[in-house]
């Protein structure tokens, strides 16, 4: 982004002012245009705005400049020493006060900024006339949360400014949408209105969470590029004290730990989140992060094995199944979700031994307070998740998607956690703000080594760009951009060549991406990432580097 700003500044070095057009010019046909129309800058970075009048042709024009904040010189050069959103107005001299405006977002690269809006509860079931209070928080780039001023839109009932929703009389599934009045970011919750007494929620398709989401564990649809349907949701129980572990249904004898296998295929896994079964072996990807469902796990694993794919598997289902009503993590419910897999332990161990399964993905972003009701998951709970998983899956390496530096900061060991997952968010966002891919890689490796853990590296290809692609990311925010092909190739190559990494898995496969709150054009731009010819070429070159690597276990 900084290089882009410098380029814009350099291009604006010439004087854009010019004398008024002579009398008799067709002023009534002219309109003033100020550029750039919208730009994001770091503090203390100058940018020069330019103006032209357009009608039958373009012509330079003399302009009087004003700014709602910061300072702007007579030549249109703007500068601000503090963060904020400012309006730049250019007004043509001697042109009947014709004016145009631009918007500048000034950010402090070292300070957190909002990257998402999160609405709680994410789903609920109500009887006609019943009420529920929704609340929204801003998720910040440093994985903290902050208050948010939002506007509400609701279907199927009414919603007050306070966020209290009252269900109408018509049964069905409806959306409640909160939109941040400052950033414009939005989030959607699903409301099911049941006829008569409250009933368990009907199957609902949930928006893909952002900037770094939890995979939805579901059966894969027929081979068409559609989103994976969500599994039948179960009612969200109220917070309960952690009980003793539930007895396993028809438990199988615990297998002995399996030695780390040599992964199937060659090299290390290079892949993406949410890669569907029908794409196994069809492109450049040799791996994936896949959420499994007990009902379809056997067919998914068999398809992966047939195509030489290597999977990091997520077993506990969507986080909505193991959060309290306030969105905080519930370890007891997480254990109940894992207990569903006890009868399938031999199957999972078999596919780990053959190299199809790389690791057991325990939880997503435990250090993100905004993802967990305003409270990060306790370090003790993370260790307990690893210990509990190994009681019936002792051979599978356990992995947590969080930067190893966050675990290292705990000042304690995690003997039951085998690997961490470091995702590069680009130079504009934590944990990689102001870092090159090589710097981020080296820091991640150092932290993982210090913890005695394995390491998966990845790129946020849909939201971790520096702006050079010019294509907005999946998070509609002025500092969120898709990565360009050059960014993908540079970071992907650096990660794939790193001997310490056991896999490179990016967020996320784009063609099956669906969500609400975006226009058809925005959604098309997001879904088109994996189909762009320059991106496909870059991914192919990274895949070649990953394939040439010596295989490495994630433990």
PDB file of C-alpha atoms in Angstrom, residues 21 25-33 51-61 95 98:
ATOM      1  CA  UNK A  21     -11.208  28.570 -19.173  1.00  0.00           C
ATOM      2  CA  UNK A  25     -16.414  28.073 -22.861  1.00  0.00           C
ATOM      3  CA  UNK A  26     -19.308  25.628 -22.421  1.00  0.00           C
ATOM      4  CA  UNK A  27     -19.130  25.727 -18.620  1.00  0.00           C
ATOM      5  CA  UNK A  28     -22.672  24.475 -18.230  1.00  0.00           C
ATOM      6  CA  UNK A  29     -21.629  21.163 -19.802  1.00  0.00           C
ATOM      7  CA  UNK A  30     -18.692  20.687 -17.460  1.00  0.00           C
ATOM      8  CA  UNK A  31     -18.515  18.692 -14.237  1.00  0.00           C
ATOM      9  CA  UNK A  32     -15.662  18.727 -11.742  1.00  0.00           C
ATOM     10  CA  UNK A  33     -13.919  15.445 -10.943  1.00  0.00           C
ATOM     11  CA  UNK A  51      -9.031  17.865 -10.393  1.00  0.00           C
ATOM     12  CA  UNK A  52     -10.278  18.105 -13.949  1.00  0.00           C
ATOM     13  CA  UNK A  53     -13.417  19.424 -15.531  1.00  0.00           C
ATOM     14  CA  UNK A  54     -15.153  17.070 -17.928  1.00  0.00           C
ATOM     15  CA  UNK A  55     -17.594  17.747 -20.657  1.00  0.00           C
ATOM     16  CA  UNK A  56     -16.829  17.152 -24.257  1.00  0.00           C
ATOM     17  CA  UNK A  57     -13.196  16.801 -23.212  1.00  0.00           C
ATOM     18  CA  UNK A  58     -11.001  16.828 -20.101  1.00  0.00           C
ATOM     19  CA  UNK A  59      -9.179  19.972 -19.069  1.00  0.00           C
ATOM     20  CA  UNK A  60      -7.124  20.960 -16.008  1.00  0.00           C
ATOM     21  CA  UNK A  61      -8.797  23.484 -13.737  1.00  0.00           C
ATOM     22  CA  UNK A  95     -17.074  27.872 -12.268  1.00  0.00           C
ATOM     23  CA  UNK A  98     -18.760  23.381  -8.998  1.00  0.00           C
TER      24      UNK A  98
END
